[in-house]
CSV table of C-alpha atoms in Angstrom, one decimal:
chain,number,residue,atom,x,y,z
A,1,MET,CA,16.1,-18.8,-10.2
A,2,ILE,CA,12.4,-18.8,-10.5
A,3,GLN,CA,11.2,-17.4,-13.9
A,4,LEU,CA,7.8,-15.9,-14.8
A,5,SER,CA,7.4,-18.5,-17.5
A,6,ASP,CA,7.6,-21.4,-14.9
A,7,HIS,CA,4.7,-23.5,-13.8
A,8,PHE,CA,3.9,-22.3,-10.3
A,9,THR,CA,3.1,-24.8,-7.5
A,10,TYR,CA,2.1,-23.6,-4.0
A,11,ARG,CA,5.7,-23.9,-2.9
A,12,ARG,CA,7.1,-22.0,-5.9
A,13,LEU,CA,4.4,-19.3,-5.7
A,14,LEU,CA,5.2,-18.7,-2.0
A,15,ARG,CA,8.9,-18.6,-2.7
A,16,PHE,CA,8.5,-16.1,-5.5
A,17,THR,CA,6.0,-13.8,-3.7
A,18,PHE,CA,7.7,-14.0,-0.2
A,19,PRO,CA,10.2,-11.2,-0.9
A,20,SER,CA,7.4,-8.9,-2.0
A,21,ILE,CA,5.4,-9.8,1.1
A,22,VAL,CA,8.3,-9.0,3.4
A,23,MET,CA,9.1,-5.9,1.3
A,24,LEU,CA,5.6,-4.4,1.8
A,25,VAL,CA,5.6,-5.4,5.5
A,26,VAL,CA,9.0,-3.8,6.1
A,27,THR,CA,7.8,-0.6,4.3
A,28,SER,CA,4.8,-0.5,6.6
A,29,ILE,CA,6.9,-1.2,9.7
A,30,TYR,CA,9.2,1.7,9.2
A,31,GLY,CA,6.1,4.0,9.0
A,32,VAL,CA,5.0,2.5,12.3
A,33,VAL,CA,8.4,3.3,13.8
A,34,ASP,CA,7.7,7.0,13.1
A,35,GLY,CA,4.5,6.7,15.0
A,36,PHE,CA,6.1,4.9,17.9
A,37,PHE,CA,8.9,7.5,18.4
A,38,VAL,CA,6.6,10.5,17.9
A,39,SER,CA,4.0,9.1,20.4
A,40,ASN,CA,6.4,8.1,23.1
A,41,PHE,CA,9.1,10.8,22.8
A,42,VAL,CA,7.2,13.9,21.4
A,43,GLY,CA,3.7,13.6,22.6
A,44,LYS,CA,0.0,12.8,21.9
A,45,THR,CA,-0.8,15.9,19.9
A,46,PRO,CA,2.2,15.5,17.5
A,47,PHE,CA,1.2,11.8,17.2
A,48,ALA,CA,-2.3,12.8,16.3
A,49,ALA,CA,-0.8,15.4,13.8
A,50,VAL,CA,1.2,12.7,12.0
A,51,ASN,CA,-1.9,10.5,11.7
A,52,PHE,CA,-4.0,13.5,10.6
A,53,ILE,CA,-1.7,14.6,7.7
A,54,TYR,CA,-0.5,11.1,6.7
A,55,PRO,CA,-3.5,10.4,4.4
A,56,VAL,CA,-2.7,13.5,2.4
A,57,LEU,CA,0.9,12.3,1.9
A,58,MET,CA,-0.3,8.8,0.9
A,59,ILE,CA,-2.6,10.3,-1.7
A,60,LEU,CA,0.4,12.0,-3.4
A,61,GLY,CA,2.7,9.0,-3.0
A,62,SER,CA,0.1,6.5,-4.3
A,63,ALA,CA,1.0,7.7,-7.8
A,64,GLY,CA,3.9,5.3,-7.5
A,65,PHE,CA,1.6,2.3,-7.0
A,66,MET,CA,-0.5,3.4,-10.0
A,67,PHE,CA,2.7,3.5,-12.2
A,68,GLY,CA,4.1,0.4,-10.7
A,69,THR,CA,1.1,-1.9,-10.9
A,70,GLY,CA,-0.2,-0.6,-14.2
A,71,GLY,CA,3.3,-0.6,-15.7
A,72,SER,CA,4.2,-4.1,-14.3
A,73,ALA,CA,1.0,-5.5,-15.9
A,74,LEU,CA,1.8,-4.1,-19.4
A,75,ILE,CA,5.5,-4.9,-19.2
A,76,THR,CA,5.0,-8.5,-18.2
A,77,LYS,CA,2.3,-9.0,-20.8
A,78,THR,CA,4.6,-7.6,-23.4
A,79,MET,CA,7.4,-9.9,-22.2
A,80,GLY,CA,5.0,-12.9,-22.3
A,81,GLU,CA,4.3,-12.0,-26.0
A,82,GLY,CA,8.0,-12.2,-26.7
A,83,ARG,CA,8.7,-8.4,-27.2
A,84,ARG,CA,11.5,-7.9,-24.6
A,85,GLN,CA,13.1,-4.7,-26.1
A,86,GLU,CA,9.7,-3.0,-26.2
A,87,ALA,CA,9.2,-4.0,-22.6
A,88,ASN,CA,12.4,-2.2,-21.6
A,89,GLU,CA,11.3,0.9,-23.5
A,90,ILE,CA,8.0,0.9,-21.7
A,91,PHE,CA,9.9,0.4,-18.4
A,92,SER,CA,12.2,3.4,-19.1
A,93,LEU,CA,9.4,5.7,-20.1
A,94,LEU,CA,7.5,4.7,-17.0
A,95,VAL,CA,10.5,5.6,-14.7
A,96,TRP,CA,11.2,9.0,-16.2
A,97,ALA,CA,7.5,10.0,-16.3
A,98,SER,CA,6.9,9.0,-12.7
A,99,LEU,CA,10.0,10.9,-11.6
A,100,ALA,CA,8.7,14.1,-13.3
A,101,CYS,CA,5.3,13.6,-11.9
A,102,GLY,CA,6.8,13.3,-8.4
A,103,VAL,CA,8.5,16.7,-8.7
A,104,VAL,CA,5.3,18.4,-9.8
A,105,LEU,CA,3.2,16.8,-7.0
A,106,ALA,CA,5.9,17.7,-4.4
A,107,VAL,CA,5.7,21.4,-5.3
A,108,LEU,CA,1.9,21.4,-5.3
A,109,GLY,CA,1.8,19.6,-2.0
A,110,VAL,CA,4.2,22.0,-0.2
A,111,VAL,CA,2.1,25.0,-1.4
A,112,LEU,CA,-1.4,23.5,-0.7
A,113,LEU,CA,-0.7,21.6,2.5
A,114,ARG,CA,-1.6,24.3,5.0
A,115,PRO,CA,-5.0,25.4,3.5
A,116,LEU,CA,-5.9,21.7,3.0
A,117,ALA,CA,-5.1,20.8,6.6
A,118,ALA,CA,-7.1,23.8,7.8
A,119,LEU,CA,-10.0,22.8,5.6
A,120,LEU,CA,-10.0,19.3,7.2
A,121,GLY,CA,-10.4,20.9,10.6
A,122,ALA,CA,-6.9,21.2,12.0
A,123,GLN,CA,-6.4,24.2,14.3
A,124,GLY,CA,-3.7,25.6,16.6
A,125,GLU,CA,-0.9,23.2,17.5
A,126,LEU,CA,-2.5,20.3,15.5
A,127,LEU,CA,-2.4,22.5,12.4
A,128,GLU,CA,1.2,23.7,12.8
A,129,THR,CA,2.6,20.3,13.6
A,130,SER,CA,0.7,18.7,10.7
A,131,VAL,CA,2.1,21.2,8.2
A,132,LEU,CA,5.6,21.0,9.6
A,133,TYR,CA,5.8,17.2,9.3
A,134,GLY,CA,4.0,17.1,6.0
A,135,ARG,CA,6.2,19.7,4.2
A,136,LEU,CA,9.5,18.0,5.3
A,137,VAL,CA,8.4,14.6,4.1
A,138,LEU,CA,7.1,16.0,0.8
A,139,LEU,CA,10.7,17.1,-0.1
A,140,ALA,CA,11.4,13.4,-0.8
A,141,LEU,CA,8.1,12.7,-2.7
A,142,PRO,CA,9.7,12.0,-6.1
A,143,CYS,CA,11.9,9.3,-4.5
A,144,TYR,CA,8.9,8.0,-2.5
A,145,ILE,CA,6.9,7.6,-5.8
A,146,LEU,CA,9.9,5.7,-7.3
A,147,GLN,CA,10.2,3.5,-4.2
A,148,PHE,CA,6.5,2.4,-4.5
A,149,GLU,CA,6.9,1.9,-8.2
A,150,PHE,CA,10.1,-0.2,-8.0
A,151,GLN,CA,8.5,-2.4,-5.3
A,152,CYS,CA,6.1,-3.6,-8.0
A,153,LEU,CA,8.7,-3.7,-10.8
A,154,PHE,CA,11.4,-5.7,-9.1
A,155,ALA,CA,9.1,-8.7,-9.3
A,156,ALA,CA,8.5,-8.1,-13.0
A,157,ALA,CA,12.3,-8.0,-13.4
A,158,GLU,CA,12.5,-11.4,-11.7
A,159,LYS,CA,14.5,-9.8,-8.9
A,160,PRO,CA,12.1,-9.8,-5.9
A,161,LYS,CA,14.9,-10.7,-3.5
A,162,LEU,CA,16.9,-7.6,-4.6
A,163,GLY,CA,13.8,-5.5,-4.1
A,164,LEU,CA,13.5,-6.9,-0.6
A,165,MET,CA,17.1,-6.0,0.1
A,166,VAL,CA,16.6,-2.4,-1.0
A,167,THR,CA,13.5,-2.1,1.1
A,168,VAL,CA,15.2,-3.6,4.2
A,169,ALA,CA,18.1,-1.1,3.7
A,170,ALA,CA,15.7,1.8,3.5
A,171,GLY,CA,13.6,0.6,6.4
A,172,GLY,CA,16.6,0.0,8.6
A,173,THR,CA,17.9,3.5,7.8
A,174,ASN,CA,14.5,5.0,8.8
A,175,MET,CA,14.5,3.1,12.1
A,176,LEU,CA,18.1,4.0,13.0
A,177,LEU,CA,17.6,7.6,12.1
A,178,ASP,CA,14.3,7.8,14.1
A,179,ALA,CA,16.2,6.4,17.1
A,180,LEU,CA,19.0,8.9,16.6
A,181,PHE,CA,17.1,12.0,15.6
A,182,VAL,CA,14.1,11.6,17.9
A,183,GLY,CA,15.2,9.3,20.7
A,184,VAL,CA,18.8,10.5,21.2
A,185,LEU,CA,19.1,14.0,19.7
A,186,ARG,CA,15.5,14.9,20.7
A,187,TRP,CA,14.8,16.8,17.4
A,188,GLY,CA,11.1,16.0,17.8
A,189,LEU,CA,8.7,15.9,14.9
A,190,PRO,CA,11.2,17.4,12.4
A,191,GLY,CA,13.6,14.6,13.3
A,192,ALA,CA,10.9,11.9,12.6
A,193,ALA,CA,10.1,13.6,9.3
A,194,GLY,CA,13.8,13.8,8.3
A,195,ALA,CA,14.3,10.1,9.0
A,196,THR,CA,11.3,9.2,6.9
A,197,ALA,CA,12.4,11.5,4.0
A,198,LEU,CA,16.0,10.2,4.0
A,199,SER,CA,14.9,6.6,3.9
A,200,GLN,CA,12.6,7.3,1.0
A,201,VAL,CA,15.5,8.9,-0.9
A,202,MET,CA,17.5,5.7,-0.4
A,203,GLY,CA,14.5,3.5,-1.4
A,204,GLY,CA,14.0,5.4,-4.7
A,205,LEU,CA,17.5,6.1,-5.8
A,206,ILE,CA,19.2,2.7,-5.2
A,207,PRO,CA,16.9,0.9,-7.7
A,208,LEU,CA,17.2,3.8,-10.2
A,209,VAL,CA,21.0,3.4,-10.2
A,210,TYR,CA,20.7,-0.4,-10.5
A,211,PHE,CA,18.4,-0.4,-13.5
A,212,ALA,CA,20.5,2.4,-15.2
A,213,ARG,CA,23.5,0.0,-15.3
A,214,ASN,CA,24.0,-3.3,-17.0
A,215,ASN,CA,22.3,-5.9,-14.8
A,216,THR,CA,21.2,-9.5,-14.7
A,217,SER,CA,17.4,-8.7,-14.5
A,218,ARG,CA,14.9,-8.8,-17.3
A,219,LEU,CA,14.7,-5.0,-17.2
A,220,ARG,CA,17.0,-2.0,-17.6
A,221,LEU,CA,16.8,1.7,-18.5
A,222,VAL,CA,17.2,2.2,-22.3
A,223,PRO,CA,16.7,5.1,-24.6
A,224,CYS,CA,13.0,5.6,-25.2
A,225,ARG,CA,10.6,8.1,-26.7
A,226,PHE,CA,7.5,9.7,-25.2
A,227,GLN,CA,4.4,7.6,-25.8
A,228,GLY,CA,1.4,9.3,-24.4
A,229,ARG,CA,-0.9,6.4,-25.4
A,230,VAL,CA,1.2,3.9,-23.5
A,231,LEU,CA,1.4,6.1,-20.4
A,232,GLY,CA,-2.4,6.5,-20.6
A,233,LYS,CA,-2.9,2.8,-20.8
A,234,ILE,CA,-0.6,2.3,-17.8
A,235,CYS,CA,-2.4,5.0,-15.8
A,236,VAL,CA,-5.8,3.6,-16.6
A,237,ASN,CA,-4.8,0.0,-15.8
A,238,GLY,CA,-3.1,1.1,-12.5
A,239,SER,CA,-6.0,3.4,-11.6
A,240,SER,CA,-7.4,0.8,-9.3
A,241,GLU,CA,-4.4,1.0,-7.0
A,242,LEU,CA,-4.4,4.8,-7.3
A,243,MET,CA,-8.1,4.8,-6.5
A,244,SER,CA,-7.5,2.4,-3.6
A,245,ASN,CA,-4.9,4.6,-2.0
A,246,ILE,CA,-6.7,7.9,-2.7
A,247,SER,CA,-10.0,6.5,-1.4
A,248,SER,CA,-8.4,5.0,1.7
A,249,SER,CA,-6.8,8.4,2.4
A,250,VAL,CA,-10.1,10.3,1.8
A,251,VAL,CA,-12.0,7.8,4.0
A,252,SER,CA,-9.3,8.1,6.7
A,253,MET,CA,-10.0,11.9,6.7
A,254,LEU,CA,-13.7,11.1,7.1
A,255,TYR,CA,-13.0,8.7,9.9
A,256,ASN,CA,-10.9,11.3,11.6
A,257,LEU,CA,-13.8,13.8,11.4
A,258,GLN,CA,-16.2,11.3,12.9
A,259,LEU,CA,-13.8,10.4,15.6
A,260,MET,CA,-13.1,14.0,16.5
A,261,ALA,CA,-16.9,14.3,17.0
A,262,GLN,CA,-17.2,11.1,19.0
A,263,ALA,CA,-14.0,11.1,21.1
A,264,GLY,CA,-11.8,14.1,20.2
A,265,GLU,CA,-8.1,13.8,19.7
A,266,ASP,CA,-8.1,10.5,21.6
A,267,GLY,CA,-10.3,8.9,18.9
A,268,VAL,CA,-7.9,10.1,16.2
A,269,ALA,CA,-4.9,8.7,18.1
A,270,ALA,CA,-6.7,5.4,18.6
A,271,TYR,CA,-7.5,5.2,14.9
A,272,GLY,CA,-3.9,6.0,14.1
A,273,VAL,CA,-2.7,3.0,16.0
A,274,LEU,CA,-5.2,0.8,14.1
A,275,MET,CA,-4.1,2.2,10.8
A,276,TYR,CA,-0.4,1.6,11.6
A,277,VAL,CA,-1.0,-2.0,12.5
A,278,SER,CA,-3.3,-2.4,9.5
A,279,LEU,CA,-0.5,-1.2,7.2
A,280,VAL,CA,1.7,-4.0,8.5
A,281,PHE,CA,-1.0,-6.7,8.4
A,282,GLN,CA,-2.4,-5.7,5.0
A,283,GLY,CA,1.1,-5.4,3.8
A,284,ILE,CA,1.0,-9.2,3.7
A,285,PHE,CA,-2.0,-9.2,1.4
A,286,ILE,CA,-0.7,-6.4,-0.8
A,287,GLY,CA,2.8,-7.9,-0.9
A,288,TYR,CA,1.4,-11.3,-2.1
A,289,SER,CA,-0.7,-9.6,-4.7
A,290,VAL,CA,2.2,-7.4,-6.0
A,291,GLY,CA,4.4,-10.5,-6.2
A,292,CYS,CA,1.8,-12.6,-7.9
A,293,ALA,CA,0.7,-10.0,-10.4
A,294,PRO,CA,3.7,-10.3,-12.8
A,295,VAL,CA,3.2,-14.0,-13.0
A,296,VAL,CA,-0.5,-13.6,-13.9
A,297,GLY,CA,0.4,-10.9,-16.4
A,298,PHE,CA,3.1,-13.0,-18.1
A,299,HIS,CA,0.9,-16.1,-18.5
A,300,TYR,CA,-2.0,-14.0,-19.7
A,301,GLY,CA,0.2,-12.5,-22.4
A,302,ALA,CA,1.5,-16.0,-23.3
A,303,GLY,CA,-2.1,-17.3,-23.6
A,304,HIS,CA,-1.7,-19.9,-20.8
A,305,ALA,CA,-5.3,-20.1,-19.5
A,306,GLY,CA,-4.6,-23.2,-17.5
A,307,GLU,CA,-1.9,-21.4,-15.5
A,308,LEU,CA,-4.3,-18.5,-14.9
A,309,ASN,CA,-6.8,-21.0,-13.5
A,310,SER,CA,-4.2,-22.6,-11.2
A,311,LEU,CA,-2.9,-19.2,-10.0
A,312,LEU,CA,-6.4,-18.0,-9.1
A,313,LYS,CA,-7.3,-21.1,-7.1
A,314,GLN,CA,-4.0,-21.2,-5.3
A,315,SER,CA,-4.2,-17.6,-4.5
A,316,VAL,CA,-7.7,-17.8,-3.0
A,317,ILE,CA,-6.6,-20.7,-0.7
A,318,LEU,CA,-3.4,-18.9,0.3
A,319,THR,CA,-5.2,-15.6,1.0
A,320,GLY,CA,-7.7,-17.5,3.1
A,321,GLY,CA,-4.9,-18.9,5.2
A,322,PHE,CA,-3.3,-15.5,5.6
A,323,SER,CA,-6.7,-14.0,6.6
A,324,ILE,CA,-7.3,-16.4,9.4
A,325,ALA,CA,-3.7,-16.0,10.7
A,326,MET,CA,-4.0,-12.2,10.6
A,327,CYS,CA,-7.3,-12.1,12.4
A,328,LEU,CA,-6.0,-14.4,15.2
A,329,ALA,CA,-2.9,-12.3,15.5
A,330,GLY,CA,-4.9,-9.1,15.7
A,331,GLU,CA,-7.1,-10.5,18.5
A,332,LEU,CA,-4.1,-11.8,20.5
A,333,LEU,CA,-1.8,-8.9,20.0
A,334,GLY,CA,-4.3,-6.0,20.1
A,335,ARG,CA,-3.7,-4.9,23.7
A,336,PRO,CA,0.1,-5.4,23.6
A,337,LEU,CA,0.3,-3.4,20.4
A,338,ALA,CA,-1.9,-0.7,21.8
A,339,ARG,CA,0.3,-0.5,24.9
A,340,LEU,CA,3.3,-0.1,22.7
A,341,PHE,CA,1.9,3.2,21.3
A,342,VAL,CA,-0.3,4.7,23.9
A,343,GLY,CA,0.5,2.8,27.1
A,344,TYR,CA,1.2,6.2,28.8
A,345,ASP,CA,-2.5,7.1,28.8
A,346,PRO,CA,-4.8,4.4,30.5
A,347,ALA,CA,-8.0,5.8,29.0
A,348,LEU,CA,-6.6,5.9,25.5
A,349,LEU,CA,-5.1,2.5,25.9
A,350,GLU,CA,-8.5,1.0,26.8
A,351,MET,CA,-10.2,2.7,23.9
A,352,THR,CA,-7.5,1.5,21.4
A,353,ALA,CA,-7.5,-2.1,22.8
A,354,HIS,CA,-11.3,-2.3,22.5
A,355,ALA,CA,-11.2,-0.9,19.0
A,356,PHE,CA,-8.7,-3.6,18.1
A,357,SER,CA,-11.0,-6.4,19.2
A,358,ILE,CA,-13.5,-5.3,16.6
A,359,PHE,CA,-11.2,-4.1,13.9
A,360,SER,CA,-9.2,-7.4,13.7
A,361,LEU,CA,-12.3,-9.1,12.3
A,362,SER,CA,-11.8,-7.1,9.1
A,363,PHE,CA,-8.6,-9.1,8.3
A,364,LEU,CA,-10.8,-12.2,7.6
A,365,PHE,CA,-12.2,-10.4,4.5
A,366,SER,CA,-9.9,-7.7,3.3
A,367,GLY,CA,-7.3,-9.9,1.6
A,368,PHE,CA,-9.7,-11.3,-1.0
A,369,ALA,CA,-10.7,-7.9,-2.4
A,370,ILE,CA,-7.1,-6.8,-2.4
A,371,PHE,CA,-6.1,-9.8,-4.4
A,372,GLY,CA,-9.1,-9.6,-6.7
A,373,SER,CA,-8.3,-6.0,-7.7
A,374,SER,CA,-4.7,-6.9,-8.3
A,375,PHE,CA,-5.6,-10.0,-10.3
A,376,PHE,CA,-7.6,-7.9,-12.8
A,377,THR,CA,-4.9,-5.3,-13.0
A,378,ALA,CA,-2.5,-8.0,-14.0
A,379,LEU,CA,-5.0,-9.1,-16.7
A,380,ASN,CA,-4.8,-5.5,-18.0
A,381,ASP,CA,-8.5,-5.1,-17.1
A,382,GLY,CA,-8.2,-1.8,-15.3
A,383,LEU,CA,-11.9,-1.0,-15.3
A,384,THR,CA,-12.9,-4.1,-13.3
A,385,SER,CA,-9.9,-3.7,-11.0
A,386,ALA,CA,-10.9,0.0,-10.4
A,387,LEU,CA,-14.5,-1.0,-9.7
A,388,ILE,CA,-13.5,-3.4,-7.0
A,389,SER,CA,-11.2,-0.8,-5.4
A,390,PHE,CA,-13.7,2.0,-5.7
A,391,LEU,CA,-16.4,-0.1,-4.0
A,392,ARG,CA,-14.1,-1.4,-1.3
A,393,THR,CA,-12.2,1.6,-0.3
A,394,LEU,CA,-14.7,4.4,-1.0
A,395,VAL,CA,-18.4,3.5,-1.5
A,396,PHE,CA,-18.7,0.8,1.1
A,397,GLN,CA,-16.5,2.6,3.6
A,398,VAL,CA,-18.2,5.9,3.3
A,399,ALA,CA,-21.7,4.4,3.6
A,400,ALA,CA,-20.8,2.4,6.6
A,401,VAL,CA,-18.9,5.1,8.5
A,402,LEU,CA,-21.8,7.6,8.0
A,403,VAL,CA,-24.5,5.2,9.0
A,404,PHE,CA,-23.1,2.9,11.7
A,405,PRO,CA,-22.2,5.7,14.2
A,406,LEU,CA,-25.8,6.9,14.2
A,407,PHE,CA,-26.8,3.7,15.9
A,408,TRP,CA,-23.7,2.5,17.8
A,409,GLN,CA,-21.7,5.8,18.3
A,410,LEU,CA,-18.0,5.1,18.7
A,411,ASP,CA,-18.3,1.4,18.3
A,412,GLY,CA,-20.1,2.0,15.0
A,413,VAL,CA,-17.0,3.6,13.6
A,414,TRP,CA,-15.0,0.4,14.3
A,415,TRP,CA,-17.7,-1.9,13.1
A,416,SER,CA,-18.1,0.1,9.8
A,417,ILE,CA,-14.6,-1.0,8.8
A,418,VAL,CA,-15.5,-4.7,9.1
A,419,ALA,CA,-18.9,-4.3,7.3
A,420,ALA,CA,-17.2,-2.5,4.4
A,421,GLU,CA,-14.7,-5.4,3.9
A,422,VAL,CA,-17.5,-8.0,4.0
A,423,MET,CA,-19.4,-6.2,1.2
A,424,ALA,CA,-16.2,-5.9,-0.8
A,425,VAL,CA,-15.7,-9.7,-0.8
A,426,GLY,CA,-19.2,-10.1,-2.3
A,427,ALA,CA,-18.4,-7.6,-5.0
A,428,THR,CA,-15.1,-9.2,-5.8
A,429,LEU,CA,-16.6,-12.7,-6.1
A,430,LEU,CA,-19.3,-11.4,-8.5
A,431,CYS,CA,-16.6,-9.8,-10.7
A,432,ILE,CA,-14.6,-13.0,-10.8
A,433,LEU,CA,-17.6,-15.1,-11.8
A,434,LEU,CA,-18.8,-12.6,-14.5
A,435,LYS,CA,-15.3,-12.4,-16.1
A,436,ARG,CA,-14.4,-16.1,-16.0
A,437,LYS,CA,-15.4,-16.8,-19.7
A,438,ARG,CA,-13.5,-13.8,-21.0
A,439,TYR,CA,-10.2,-14.8,-19.5
A,440,GLY,CA,-10.6,-18.6,-19.5
A,441,TYR,CA,-10.1,-19.3,-15.7
A,442,LEU,CA,-12.4,-21.4,-13.6
């Protein structure tokens, strides 16, 4: 079994992070399955409704990534310092606090979803279907937050393969229930929402039961006391991932507004297809970063500067390889993937395939900023991590999507995504160079 304290070669690093990569990709795929069934069995407007309201659901669920990444960094650093019991107490506090947070957010989400959707411009059928789908999915929000959180913590517990098994089980459940509820029983949008909610319940509760029992991992639930200062540190350190998800969701709303003005519901539907595929492709970058972060955190806590240097260089090279592969895959598979979702509408198909040919270039750059932000989170440098995420997912995106369409109309929307990722790489490189003396890498 690979341990966090090991020396990591390329082979060992890939073996350790591979389950996390597959885990994030599978999580993304079962979200895509919802879109596939809704688009092909329910219709274009319900499909647009799912894409319209999904950013709001992601904002609420992203609390799980904040707790998971921030908690994983502190837990692994504590383990690296040799304080295992304290690490388990932090882990336990984190789980119960995030569960309580999920309940509160679910209640607020159900109450505020309709006025928020209306504020964002939804009317008529689009408004009603958005609210219906969103409220049903929100019923499982506490488990959704736990699911995101445990995806990060399984690697910290040295059980990434077990995390993968849980994710595959939850994803498989979602796909089967989508096929049954939407494809066979024809329950429409409520069926798709129910399939998603039930899979999230499975993804959150199975790990909770595992860690509550005696197990062979580094972590388990133990009696703990409330420590506001520790929770605050976790939240601050994980704020970059929270910021990334919130900013991405806010920016998605802005993209939807621009696309409604440029191309109507067809533009929103086309953007929805891009985002579904982007979730899968970027799941590779995020999965690698999630899997690598506990290793970085442990060696930072143990004072192994040489290992940090090695991990950074290896990760840059691996991310570069992933980036080229993702870009080529996007260019080659753009039209077939577009046909899978919107092949029933020739005009929408052409719009989506053309958008894909531009959008795929963003994969050459996005992985570096994603890893850079995660790297600083693992070093417990939440401020630098949040800065990278804030610039990448909000500042650069908003600036580009507001300016580019003024000159290139609809194409400007697609090119703005690429431009924002290019600028984010520059900001990430600058942060890495400025911080190299403090952490001893390079």
